GROMACS .gro file of C-alpha atoms in nm:
model
  482
    1MET     CA    1   4.393   8.329  10.569
    2THR     CA    2   4.236   7.999  10.458
    3MET     CA    3   4.281   7.770  10.158
    4LEU     CA    4   3.952   7.723   9.970
    5ALA     CA    5   4.060   7.400   9.802
    6ASN     CA    6   4.250   7.091   9.898
    7LYS     CA    7   4.611   7.014   9.806
    8PRO     CA    8   4.650   6.664   9.661
    9ASN     CA    9   4.941   6.428   9.738
   10GLY     CA   10   4.936   6.502  10.109
   11ALA     CA   11   5.180   6.721  10.299
   12GLY     CA   12   5.529   6.631  10.410
   13THR     CA   13   5.638   6.967  10.547
   14VAL     CA   14   5.499   7.317  10.545
   15SER     CA   15   5.705   7.634  10.582
   16PHE     CA   16   5.674   8.007  10.523
   17ASN     CA   17   5.836   8.340  10.613
   18TYR     CA   18   5.662   8.606  10.818
   19ARG     CA   19   5.716   8.946  10.978
   20ARG     CA   20   5.504   9.222  11.131
   21TYR     CA   21   5.284   9.440  10.911
   22GLY     CA   22   5.399   9.803  10.921
   23THR     CA   23   5.451   9.898  11.284
   24ASP     CA   24   5.146   9.715  11.423
   25SER     CA   25   5.175   9.577  11.773
   26GLN     CA   26   5.173   9.199  11.739
   27ALA     CA   27   4.939   8.919  11.835
   28THR     CA   28   4.996   8.542  11.841
   29TRP     CA   29   4.915   8.329  11.534
   30LYS     CA   30   4.890   7.960  11.452
   31LEU     CA   31   4.883   7.727  11.151
   32GLU     CA   32   4.605   7.468  11.123
   33TYR     CA   33   4.530   7.194  10.870
   34SER     CA   34   4.219   7.000  10.768
   35THR     CA   35   4.189   6.661  10.599
   36ASN     CA   36   3.807   6.673  10.572
   37ASP     CA   37   3.752   6.968  10.340
   38GLY     CA   38   3.764   7.224  10.621
   39THR     CA   39   3.501   7.067  10.848
   40SER     CA   40   3.749   7.044  11.136
   41TRP     CA   41   4.096   7.187  11.194
   42ILE     CA   42   4.410   7.067  11.374
   43GLN     CA   43   4.700   7.289  11.484
   44ALA     CA   44   5.032   7.227  11.304
   45GLY     CA   45   5.354   7.314  11.488
   46SER     CA   46   5.374   7.583  11.754
   47THR     CA   47   5.208   7.922  11.775
   48PHE     CA   48   5.420   8.213  11.658
   49THR     CA   49   5.445   8.589  11.708
   50ALA     CA   50   5.624   8.831  11.478
   51PRO     CA   51   5.886   9.040  11.662
   52SER     CA   52   5.846   9.417  11.684
   53SER     CA   53   6.105   9.466  11.408
   54ASP     CA   54   6.134   9.405  11.036
   55VAL     CA   55   6.352   9.093  11.075
   56VAL     CA   56   6.197   8.811  10.867
   57GLN     CA   57   6.117   8.492  11.060
   58ASN     CA   58   6.064   8.137  10.934
   59PHE     CA   59   5.794   7.894  11.038
   60SER     CA   60   5.820   7.524  10.958
   61ALA     CA   61   5.643   7.209  11.066
   62THR     CA   62   5.670   6.842  10.965
   63LEU     CA   63   5.329   6.677  10.911
   64ASN     CA   64   5.375   6.366  10.692
   65LEU     CA   65   5.004   6.354  10.596
   66SER     CA   66   4.873   6.149  10.309
   67GLY     CA   67   4.572   6.232  10.100
   68SER     CA   68   4.420   6.573  10.045
   69VAL     CA   69   4.489   6.855  10.287
   70ARG     CA   70   4.424   7.228  10.321
   71PHE     CA   71   4.572   7.494  10.556
   72ARG     CA   72   4.481   7.815  10.726
   73ILE     CA   73   4.668   8.075  10.934
   74ILE     CA   74   4.454   8.232  11.202
   75HIS     CA   75   4.477   8.464  11.502
   76ASP     CA   76   4.536   8.270  11.823
   77SER     CA   77   4.552   8.520  12.106
   78GLY     CA   78   4.631   8.881  12.200
   79GLY     CA   79   4.478   9.202  12.076
   80ASP     CA   80   4.105   9.218  12.022
   81ALA     CA   81   3.849   9.153  11.758
   82VAL     CA   82   3.954   9.459  11.555
   83THR     CA   83   4.327   9.531  11.604
   84ASN     CA   84   4.642   9.322  11.567
   85LYS     CA   85   4.503   9.115  11.281
   86ARG     CA   86   4.760   9.205  11.014
   87LEU     CA   87   5.076   9.002  10.930
   88ASN     CA   88   5.312   8.972  10.629
   89ILE     CA   89   5.332   8.613  10.494
   90ASP     CA   90   5.562   8.503  10.208
   91ASN     CA   91   5.723   8.197  10.045
   92ILE     CA   92   5.463   7.941  10.158
   93LEU     CA   93   5.598   7.596  10.069
   94VAL     CA   94   5.417   7.265  10.118
   95THR     CA   95   5.595   6.948  10.013
   96ASP     CA   96   5.419   6.629   9.906
   97PHE     CA   97   5.390   6.335  10.137
   98PRO     CA   98   5.677   6.097  10.046
   99SER     CA   99   5.579   5.779   9.869
  100GLY     CA  100   5.920   5.623   9.823
  101GLY     CA  101   5.998   5.838   9.519
  102THR     CA  102   6.325   6.004   9.419
  103PRO     CA  103   6.492   6.206   9.700
  104GLU     CA  104   6.446   6.576   9.637
  105ILE     CA  105   6.589   6.896   9.787
  106THR     CA  106   6.390   7.218   9.755
  107PRO     CA  107   6.556   7.542   9.866
  108SER     CA  108   6.361   7.865   9.895
  109GLY     CA  109   6.494   8.218   9.878
  110SER     CA  110   6.850   8.346   9.840
  111PHE     CA  111   7.110   8.505  10.063
  112ALA     CA  112   7.135   8.882  10.090
  113ALA     CA  113   7.474   9.056  10.067
  114VAL     CA  114   7.685   9.046  10.382
  115THR     CA  115   7.986   9.257  10.476
  116THR     CA  116   8.250   9.255  10.745
  117THR     CA  117   8.605   9.363  10.827
  118TYR     CA  118   8.892   9.115  10.804
  119GLY     CA  119   8.941   8.934  11.136
  120TRP     CA  120   8.571   8.948  11.226
  121ALA     CA  121   8.289   8.721  11.114
  122SER     CA  122   7.985   8.902  10.979
  123ALA     CA  123   7.678   8.925  11.201
  124ALA     CA  124   7.518   8.591  11.281
  125SER     CA  125   7.166   8.533  11.144
  126ALA     CA  126   7.206   8.833  10.912
  127THR     CA  127   7.077   8.642  10.608
  128THR     CA  128   6.887   8.315  10.572
  129ALA     CA  129   6.723   8.076  10.325
  130THR     CA  130   6.480   7.788  10.371
  131VAL     CA  131   6.580   7.426  10.304
  132THR     CA  132   6.325   7.148  10.254
  133GLY     CA  133   6.365   6.790  10.141
  134GLY     CA  134   6.135   6.497  10.067
  135SER     CA  135   6.169   6.122   9.999
  136LEU     CA  136   6.515   6.150  10.157
  137THR     CA  137   6.732   5.857  10.257
  138ALA     CA  138   7.003   6.072  10.413
  139ASP     CA  139   7.043   6.411  10.582
  140ILE     CA  140   7.078   6.730  10.375
  141MET     CA  141   7.431   6.876  10.379
  142ALA     CA  142   7.487   7.247  10.312
  143THR     CA  143   7.841   7.336  10.198
  144ALA     CA  144   7.962   7.697  10.204
  145PRO     CA  145   8.198   7.842   9.942
  146ALA     CA  146   8.544   7.966  10.048
  147GLY     CA  147   8.527   8.261  10.285
  148PHE     CA  148   8.174   8.182  10.406
  149GLN     CA  149   8.027   7.971  10.688
  150VAL     CA  150   7.683   7.815  10.727
  151SER     CA  151   7.468   7.708  11.023
  152SER     CA  152   7.144   7.517  11.070
  153ASP     CA  153   7.071   7.677  11.408
  154GLY     CA  154   7.209   8.032  11.377
  155THR     CA  155   7.462   7.966  11.653
  156THR     CA  156   7.718   7.708  11.543
  157TYR     CA  157   7.887   7.801  11.215
  158GLY     CA  158   8.127   7.604  10.999
  159ALA     CA  159   8.217   7.508  10.644
  160THR     CA  160   7.913   7.275  10.642
  161ALA     CA  161   7.579   7.244  10.818
  162SER     CA  162   7.334   6.951  10.815
  163PHE     CA  163   6.956   6.909  10.832
  164THR     CA  164   6.843   6.579  10.981
  165GLN     CA  165   6.580   6.388  10.785
  166THR     CA  166   6.303   6.207  10.968
  167GLY     CA  167   6.073   5.976  10.779
  168GLY     CA  168   6.221   6.102  10.455
  169PHE     CA  169   6.157   6.468  10.537
  170ALA     CA  170   6.391   6.747  10.642
  171ASN     CA  171   6.339   7.118  10.659
  172GLY     CA  172   6.477   7.422  10.838
  173THR     CA  173   6.642   7.759  10.811
  174LEU     CA  174   6.994   7.788  10.668
  175TYR     CA  175   7.201   8.076  10.804
  176LEU     CA  176   7.501   8.230  10.627
  177ARG     CA  177   7.786   8.457  10.735
  178LEU     CA  178   8.132   8.566  10.616
  179ALA     CA  179   8.408   8.389  10.808
  180ALA     CA  180   8.653   8.584  11.023
  181ASN     CA  181   8.938   8.474  10.796
  182ALA     CA  182   8.764   8.558  10.469
  183ALA     CA  183   9.015   8.739  10.249
  184ALA     CA  184   8.970   9.113  10.215
  185GLY     CA  185   8.805   9.214   9.888
  186ALA     CA  186   8.500   9.119   9.683
  187HIS     CA  187   8.328   8.782   9.719
  188ASN     CA  188   8.106   8.778   9.411
  189SER     CA  189   7.899   8.515   9.229
  190GLN     CA  190   7.913   8.264   9.515
  191MET     CA  191   7.658   8.003   9.619
  192VAL     CA  192   7.588   7.742   9.888
  193THR     CA  193   7.552   7.382   9.765
  194LEU     CA  194   7.283   7.151   9.910
  195SER     CA  195   7.331   6.775   9.874
  196SER     CA  196   7.183   6.446   9.996
  197ALA     CA  197   7.230   6.087   9.884
  198GLY     CA  198   7.030   6.016   9.570
  199ALA     CA  199   6.910   6.376   9.531
  200SER     CA  200   7.022   6.625   9.270
  201ASN     CA  201   7.243   6.895   9.419
  202GLN     CA  202   7.077   7.232   9.460
  203THR     CA  203   7.231   7.575   9.512
  204VAL     CA  204   7.135   7.891   9.695
  205ALA     CA  205   7.281   8.209   9.546
  206ILE     CA  206   7.465   8.466   9.760
  207ALA     CA  207   7.439   8.833   9.666
  208ASN     CA  208   7.778   8.996   9.600
  209SER     CA  209   7.948   9.046   9.936
  210SER     CA  210   8.269   9.208  10.055
  211VAL     CA  211   8.533   9.214  10.327
  212SER     CA  212   8.708   9.539  10.419
  213ALA     CA  213   9.078   9.534  10.507
  214GLY     CA  214   9.155   9.546  10.877
  215SER     CA  215   9.362   9.830  11.021
  216LEU     CA  216   9.698   9.772  11.190
  217ALA     CA  217   9.868  10.019  11.424
  218ALA     CA  218  10.243  10.063  11.398
  219GLY     CA  219  10.285   9.858  11.714
  220ASP     CA  220  10.109   9.561  11.551
  221ILE     CA  221  10.387   9.532  11.292
  222THR     CA  222  10.733   9.401  11.387
  223LEU     CA  223  11.039   9.480  11.175
  224THR     CA  224  11.330   9.237  11.218
  225PRO     CA  225  11.680   9.256  11.062
  226ALA     CA  226  11.731   8.970  10.817
  227GLY     CA  227  12.108   8.969  10.867
  228ASP     CA  228  12.188   9.069  10.508
  229GLY     CA  229  12.112   9.440  10.541
  230SER     CA  230  11.740   9.398  10.472
  231TYR     CA  231  11.442   9.363  10.704
  232THR     CA  232  11.144   9.129  10.735
  233ALA     CA  233  10.801   9.227  10.867
  234SER     CA  234  10.549   9.025  11.068
  235GLY     CA  235  10.206   9.088  11.215
  236PRO     CA  236   9.876   8.915  11.294
  237ALA     CA  237   9.769   8.598  11.116
  238GLY     CA  238   9.676   8.665  10.755
  239SER     CA  239   9.892   8.976  10.726
  240THR     CA  240  10.135   9.037  10.440
  241PHE     CA  241  10.373   9.329  10.384
  242THR     CA  242  10.586   9.507  10.128
  243LEU     CA  243  10.923   9.654  10.234
  244SER     CA  244  11.074   9.979  10.109
  245TYR     CA  245  11.391  10.166  10.198
  246SER     CA  246  11.470  10.537  10.195
  247GLY     CA  247  11.766  10.753  10.294
  248ARG     CA  248  11.757  11.002  10.579
  249THR     CA  249  11.978  11.273  10.726
  250ALA     CA  250  12.167  11.206  11.050
  251ASN     CA  251  12.493  11.324  11.207
  252GLY     CA  252  12.551  11.572  10.926
  253ILE     CA  253  12.529  11.308  10.651
  254ALA     CA  254  12.236  11.327  10.407
  255THR     CA  255  12.177  10.987  10.247
  256SER     CA  256  11.978  10.983   9.923
  257TYR     CA  257  11.807  10.649   9.852
  258SER     CA  258  11.464  10.511   9.757
  259SER     CA  259  11.408  10.149   9.658
  260ALA     CA  260  11.228   9.827   9.740
  261THR     CA  261  11.574   9.669   9.762
  262ALA     CA  262  11.779   9.711  10.079
  263PRO     CA  263  12.082   9.941  10.035
  264THR     CA  264  12.441   9.817  10.059
  265ALA     CA  265  12.624  10.150  10.060
  266ALA     CA  266  12.716  10.313  10.391
  267GLY     CA  267  12.458  10.567  10.508
  268TYR     CA  268  12.157  10.636  10.726
  269TYR     CA  269  11.828  10.473  10.623
  270THR     CA  270  11.463  10.409  10.713
  271ALA     CA  271  11.294  10.073  10.645
  272THR     CA  272  10.915  10.086  10.599
  273ALA     CA  273  10.679   9.787  10.616
  274THR     CA  274  10.339   9.851  10.454
  275ALA     CA  275  10.051   9.607  10.504
  276THR     CA  276   9.883   9.467  10.191
  277GLY     CA  277   9.586   9.244  10.119
  278ASN     CA  278   9.389   9.179  10.438
  279TYR     CA  279   9.523   9.479  10.630
  280THR     CA  280   9.623   9.843  10.599
  281GLY     CA  281   9.883  10.022  10.812
  282SER     CA  282  10.260  10.061  10.829
  283ASN     CA  283  10.559  10.078  11.062
  284THR     CA  284  10.912  10.217  11.020
  285ILE     CA  285  11.254  10.169  11.173
  286ASP     CA  286  11.566  10.383  11.138
  287TYR     CA  287  11.903  10.212  11.093
  288PHE     CA  288  12.244  10.262  10.937
  289VAL     CA  289  12.499  10.078  10.723
  290ALA     CA  290  12.857  10.121  10.847
  291GLY     CA  291  13.135  10.207  10.604
  292PRO     CA  292  13.294  10.494  10.410
  293VAL     CA  293  13.088  10.788  10.285
  294LEU     CA  294  13.288  10.961  10.011
  295ALA     CA  295  13.245  11.300   9.847
  296ASN     CA  296  13.339  11.367   9.486
  297ASP     CA  297  13.622  11.619   9.439
  298THR     CA  298  13.694  11.875   9.169
  299GLY     CA  299  13.981  12.100   9.070
  300ALA     CA  300  13.729  12.385   9.055
  301SER     CA  301  13.754  12.407   9.432
  302SER     CA  302  14.101  12.263   9.497
  303TYR     CA  303  14.431  12.387   9.349
  304ASP     CA  304  14.588  12.046   9.409
  305LEU     CA  305  14.344  11.894   9.157
  306ARG     CA  306  14.444  12.123   8.870
  307LYS     CA  307  14.666  11.977   8.600
  308PRO     CA  308  14.976  12.152   8.465
  309GLN     CA  309  14.923  12.363   8.155
  310ASP     CA  310  15.144  12.126   7.955
  311ASN     CA  311  14.935  11.827   8.076
  312SER     CA  312  15.243  11.668   8.229
  313MET     CA  313  15.236  11.420   8.514
  314PHE     CA  314  15.176  11.561   8.862
  315PHE     CA  315  15.138  11.434   9.219
  316ILE     CA  316  14.826  11.450   9.438
  317ASP     CA  317  14.856  11.386   9.809
  318LYS     CA  318  14.589  11.139   9.925
  319ALA     CA  319  14.499  11.381  10.204
  320VAL     CA  320  14.359  11.614   9.937
  321VAL     CA  321  14.094  11.370   9.811
  322LEU     CA  322  14.022  11.223  10.156
  323ALA     CA  323  13.969  11.563  10.315
  324ASN     CA  324  13.592  11.563  10.259
  325ASP     CA  325  13.538  11.192  10.327
  326LYS     CA  326  13.389  11.030  10.639
  327ARG     CA  327  13.295  10.688  10.764
  328ILE     CA  328  13.012  10.557  10.977
  329ASP     CA  329  13.149  10.324  11.243
  330SER     CA  330  12.985  10.016  11.391
  331SER     CA  331  12.801  10.224  11.651
  332GLY     CA  332  12.653  10.459  11.393
  333ALA     CA  333  12.883  10.750  11.482
  334VAL     CA  334  13.065  10.953  11.215
  335GLN     CA  335  13.446  10.935  11.204
  336THR     CA  336  13.702  11.117  10.989
  337THR     CA  337  13.987  10.877  11.069
  338GLY     CA  338  14.051  10.522  10.957
  339LEU     CA  339  14.025  10.608  10.586
  340ASP     CA  340  14.280  10.514  10.323
  341ILE     CA  341  14.280  10.471   9.949
  342ALA     CA  342  14.247  10.108   9.843
  343SER     CA  343  14.271  10.159   9.468
  344VAL     CA  344  14.261  10.419   9.191
  345ALA     CA  345  14.143  10.400   8.830
  346ALA     CA  346  14.179  10.644   8.543
  347VAL     CA  347  13.871  10.734   8.345
  348THR     CA  348  14.093  10.947   8.123
  349GLY     CA  349  14.473  10.968   8.127
  350SER     CA  350  14.684  10.729   8.331
  351ILE     CA  351  14.723  10.685   8.705
  352SER     CA  352  14.911  10.498   8.977
  353TYR     CA  353  14.911  10.510   9.353
  354SER     CA  354  15.190  10.469   9.603
  355SER     CA  355  15.092  10.602   9.941
  356PRO     CA  356  15.073  10.885  10.013
  357PHE     CA  357  15.074  11.007   9.653
  358ILE     CA  358  14.848  10.960   9.354
  359VAL     CA  359  15.058  11.000   9.037
  360TYR     CA  360  14.835  11.122   8.755
  361THR     CA  361  14.910  11.195   8.391
  362PRO     CA  362  14.619  11.384   8.233
  363THR     CA  363  14.517  11.418   7.871
  364SER     CA  364  14.485  11.735   7.666
  365ALA     CA  365  14.108  11.740   7.717
  366ALA     CA  366  13.940  12.031   7.891
  367THR     CA  367  13.879  11.811   8.197
  368ASP     CA  368  14.000  11.470   8.310
  369THR     CA  369  13.859  11.229   8.565
  370PHE     CA  370  13.972  10.939   8.777
  371THR     CA  371  13.819  10.743   9.062
  372TYR     CA  372  13.946  10.620   9.394
  373SER     CA  373  13.804  10.358   9.628
  374VAL     CA  374  13.808  10.332  10.005
  375THR     CA  375  13.723  10.021  10.207
  376ALA     CA  376  13.616  10.045  10.572
  377ASP     CA  377  13.398   9.827  10.799
  378GLY     CA  378  13.369   9.570  10.520
  379VAL     CA  379  13.212   9.819  10.276
  380THR     CA  380  13.382   9.970   9.969
  381ALA     CA  381  13.286  10.311   9.831
  382THR     CA  382  13.410  10.490   9.520
  383ALA     CA  383  13.432  10.863   9.447
  384THR     CA  384  13.512  11.058   9.131
  385VAL     CA  385  13.778  11.329   9.099
  386THR     CA  386  13.747  11.587   8.823
  387VAL     CA  387  14.077  11.747   8.718
  388VAL     CA  388  14.069  12.088   8.549
  389PRO     CA  389  14.355  12.288   8.389
  390GLU     CA  390  14.543  12.535   8.601
  391THR     CA  391  14.526  12.896   8.489
  392ASN     CA  392  14.803  13.149   8.463
  393ALA     CA  393  14.692  13.279   8.798
  394ASP     CA  394  14.746  12.932   8.945
  395VAL     CA  395  15.107  12.910   8.823
  396PRO     CA  396  15.333  13.064   9.084
  397THR     CA  397  15.653  13.240   8.980
  398PHE     CA  398  15.935  13.063   9.153
  399THR     CA  399  16.293  12.951   9.107
  400LEU     CA  400  16.488  12.653   9.229
  401GLN     CA  401  16.863  12.613   9.212
  402ILE     CA  402  17.090  12.337   9.329
  403VAL     CA  403  17.349  12.503   9.547
  404ARG     CA  404  17.564  12.200   9.615
  405ILE     CA  405  17.576  11.831   9.691
  406ALA     CA  406  17.604  11.855  10.068
  407THR     CA  407  17.683  11.486  10.112
  408VAL     CA  408  17.764  11.260   9.820
  409PRO     CA  409  17.574  10.936   9.780
  410ALA     CA  410  17.693  10.683  10.038
  411LEU     CA  411  17.587  10.331  10.133
  412ALA     CA  412  17.542  10.260  10.502
  413GLY     CA  413  17.332  10.003  10.682
  414GLY     CA  414  17.188   9.875  10.356
  415ASN     CA  415  17.057  10.221  10.256
  416THR     CA  416  17.195  10.480  10.015
  417THR     CA  417  17.173  10.843  10.132
  418VAL     CA  418  17.245  11.173   9.959
  419THR     CA  419  17.181  11.532  10.074
  420VAL     CA  420  17.136  11.821   9.829
  421ASP     CA  421  17.117  12.192   9.920
  422PHE     CA  422  16.872  12.413   9.727
  423ILE     CA  423  16.778  12.777   9.716
  424GLY     CA  424  16.444  12.910   9.602
  425VAL     CA  425  16.191  13.184   9.675
  426PRO     CA  426  16.183  13.269  10.047
  427ASN     CA  427  15.884  13.169  10.258
  428LYS     CA  428  15.749  12.911  10.016
  429SER     CA  429  15.663  12.544  10.045
  430TYR     CA  430  15.826  12.331   9.774
  431GLU     CA  431  15.742  11.972   9.685
  432VAL     CA  432  16.066  11.825   9.548
  433MET     CA  433  16.072  11.505   9.339
  434TYR     CA  434  16.363  11.313   9.194
  435LYS     CA  435  16.470  11.046   8.947
  436GLY     CA  436  16.798  10.862   8.931
  437ASP     CA  437  16.740  10.819   8.559
  438LEU     CA  438  16.507  11.015   8.334
  439GLY     CA  439  16.402  10.684   8.185
  440GLU     CA  440  16.232  10.587   8.512
  441PRO     CA  441  15.852  10.581   8.468
  442THR     CA  442  15.768  10.798   8.768
  443TRP     CA  443  15.910  11.073   8.984
  444THR     CA  444  15.960  10.999   9.352
  445SER     CA  445  15.847  11.268   9.594
  446THR     CA  446  16.066  11.370   9.887
  447GLY     CA  447  15.774  11.551  10.047
  448SER     CA  448  15.724  11.922  10.119
  449HIS     CA  449  16.003  12.156  10.228
  450ASN     CA  450  15.981  12.513  10.363
  451THR     CA  451  16.231  12.768  10.223
  452GLY     CA  452  16.219  12.999  10.525
  453GLU     CA  453  16.336  13.361  10.527
  454SER     CA  454  16.656  13.283  10.334
  455GLY     CA  455  16.495  13.069  10.067
  456SER     CA  456  16.749  12.791  10.126
  457PHE     CA  457  16.671  12.435  10.231
  458SER     CA  458  16.821  12.086  10.220
  459VAL     CA  459  16.673  11.764  10.090
  460THR     CA  460  16.799  11.428  10.212
  461VAL     CA  461  16.708  11.127  10.001
  462THR     CA  462  16.733  10.777  10.149
  463LYS     CA  463  16.653  10.459   9.963
  464ALA     CA  464  16.707  10.096  10.050
  465GLY     CA  465  16.982   9.922   9.852
  466ASP     CA  466  17.298  10.033   9.679
  467HIS     CA  467  17.231  10.334   9.454
  468VAL     CA  468  17.571  10.504   9.480
  469THR     CA  469  17.656  10.456   9.112
  470GLU     CA  470  17.301  10.531   8.998
  471TRP     CA  471  17.291  10.855   9.196
  472ALA     CA  472  17.619  10.984   9.058
  473SER     CA  473  17.382  11.195   8.853
  474MET     CA  474  17.031  11.282   8.975
  475PHE     CA  475  16.742  11.481   8.835
  476PHE     CA  476  16.509  11.699   9.041
  477GLN     CA  477  16.182  11.883   8.978
  478ALA     CA  478  15.967  12.085   9.212
  479LYS     CA  479  15.638  12.264   9.246
  480VAL     CA  480  15.528  12.532   9.487
  481ASN     CA  481  15.250  12.421   9.720
  482PRO     CA  482  14.965  12.670   9.737
   0.00000   0.00000   0.00000
């Protein structure tokens, strides 16, 4: 391939791209130039041979010739007179011989799309462009956009790469790759900037490229308690995570929970760390929060939580509402001890608590509710009690008579004591309550008493202080325990 006319203004550098033609076996080629209209020819640069692949190669040579010049590319060696004489040539660029004019940068070509996975740089030498400069007073500097790296030799990559000018000329191949720490996602509409002192900046466009998220195994992600009931997650450099929390079933307790916020209520939980951004993958850890786990109660399943038909005040033993409650101790085991009522609150009606009894006055509504709270292991839980009316079938037929005052009220040792004999229905359990004055706000329980075969039983009441005069007359009421 020979030029039939001269190029004026001399030649600073000459460059072009080449690769094999089809699947031909390859011979060796050379570039020659002539400054006497093609009468004689001189080799420029080194001989070159296209590789047996479709990878595009770049040839460049610095000539710095003044005057008129023409070029030819000819077969040098290998093959024979017939075969191996085909070669693809493209992007031939010949710069003028510098004459002290304005520095100029001339890029050729653009970068093809590159892809990689986060944590790995894309393949070296995967995409290239040609850089040429004339009338230069300083080296050409190539600057990569964020996420990319450039190289002037295809081996050493960085944020910048330089092309050394000699006699005002510089030329070479610029290599591009995605950096190992390029963020996962699309890297679109990017370009490399070429600059040199006194020259206008030039750019080389990069086709839209992308980085796939890396994959993390569960063992690559570490979950660490934060000390406030939540967890933090860590992994390789560049990794970020979201945390979520869910309930699980353990030791007979089914905990229902699902939130991005760490739970505070006692229960059994799973914390999940899910990688975002540059990575995919997740890891989980099971844990627990110690404290009381309460169950709501209802009179539909407990006689003791049914209100009298006249909606009068009645007593509820704390053991009734605590019967279905548990606590998770500091080792994660389930316990049924160590529970006590810390407070009560009426949703409807009125309520008070003096261990071991809850004193509740309902309303005339079809159902009433109140709540109670339990504190254990530094955690407080609250449950709701639903009170329903007792039915005729719930009301036992019983009698209670005062037989006699067995011992009159007497003060001894700072306490007043009185004993009263009663008779009721045989083989029943009575809860007997008293007041010294009907004007007192609440009845005081003396506990449960068995009537036995005879139906008779005695109740001894002891109270600190002098109540002899007050107890000259006393009032009693009772109910039959189911």
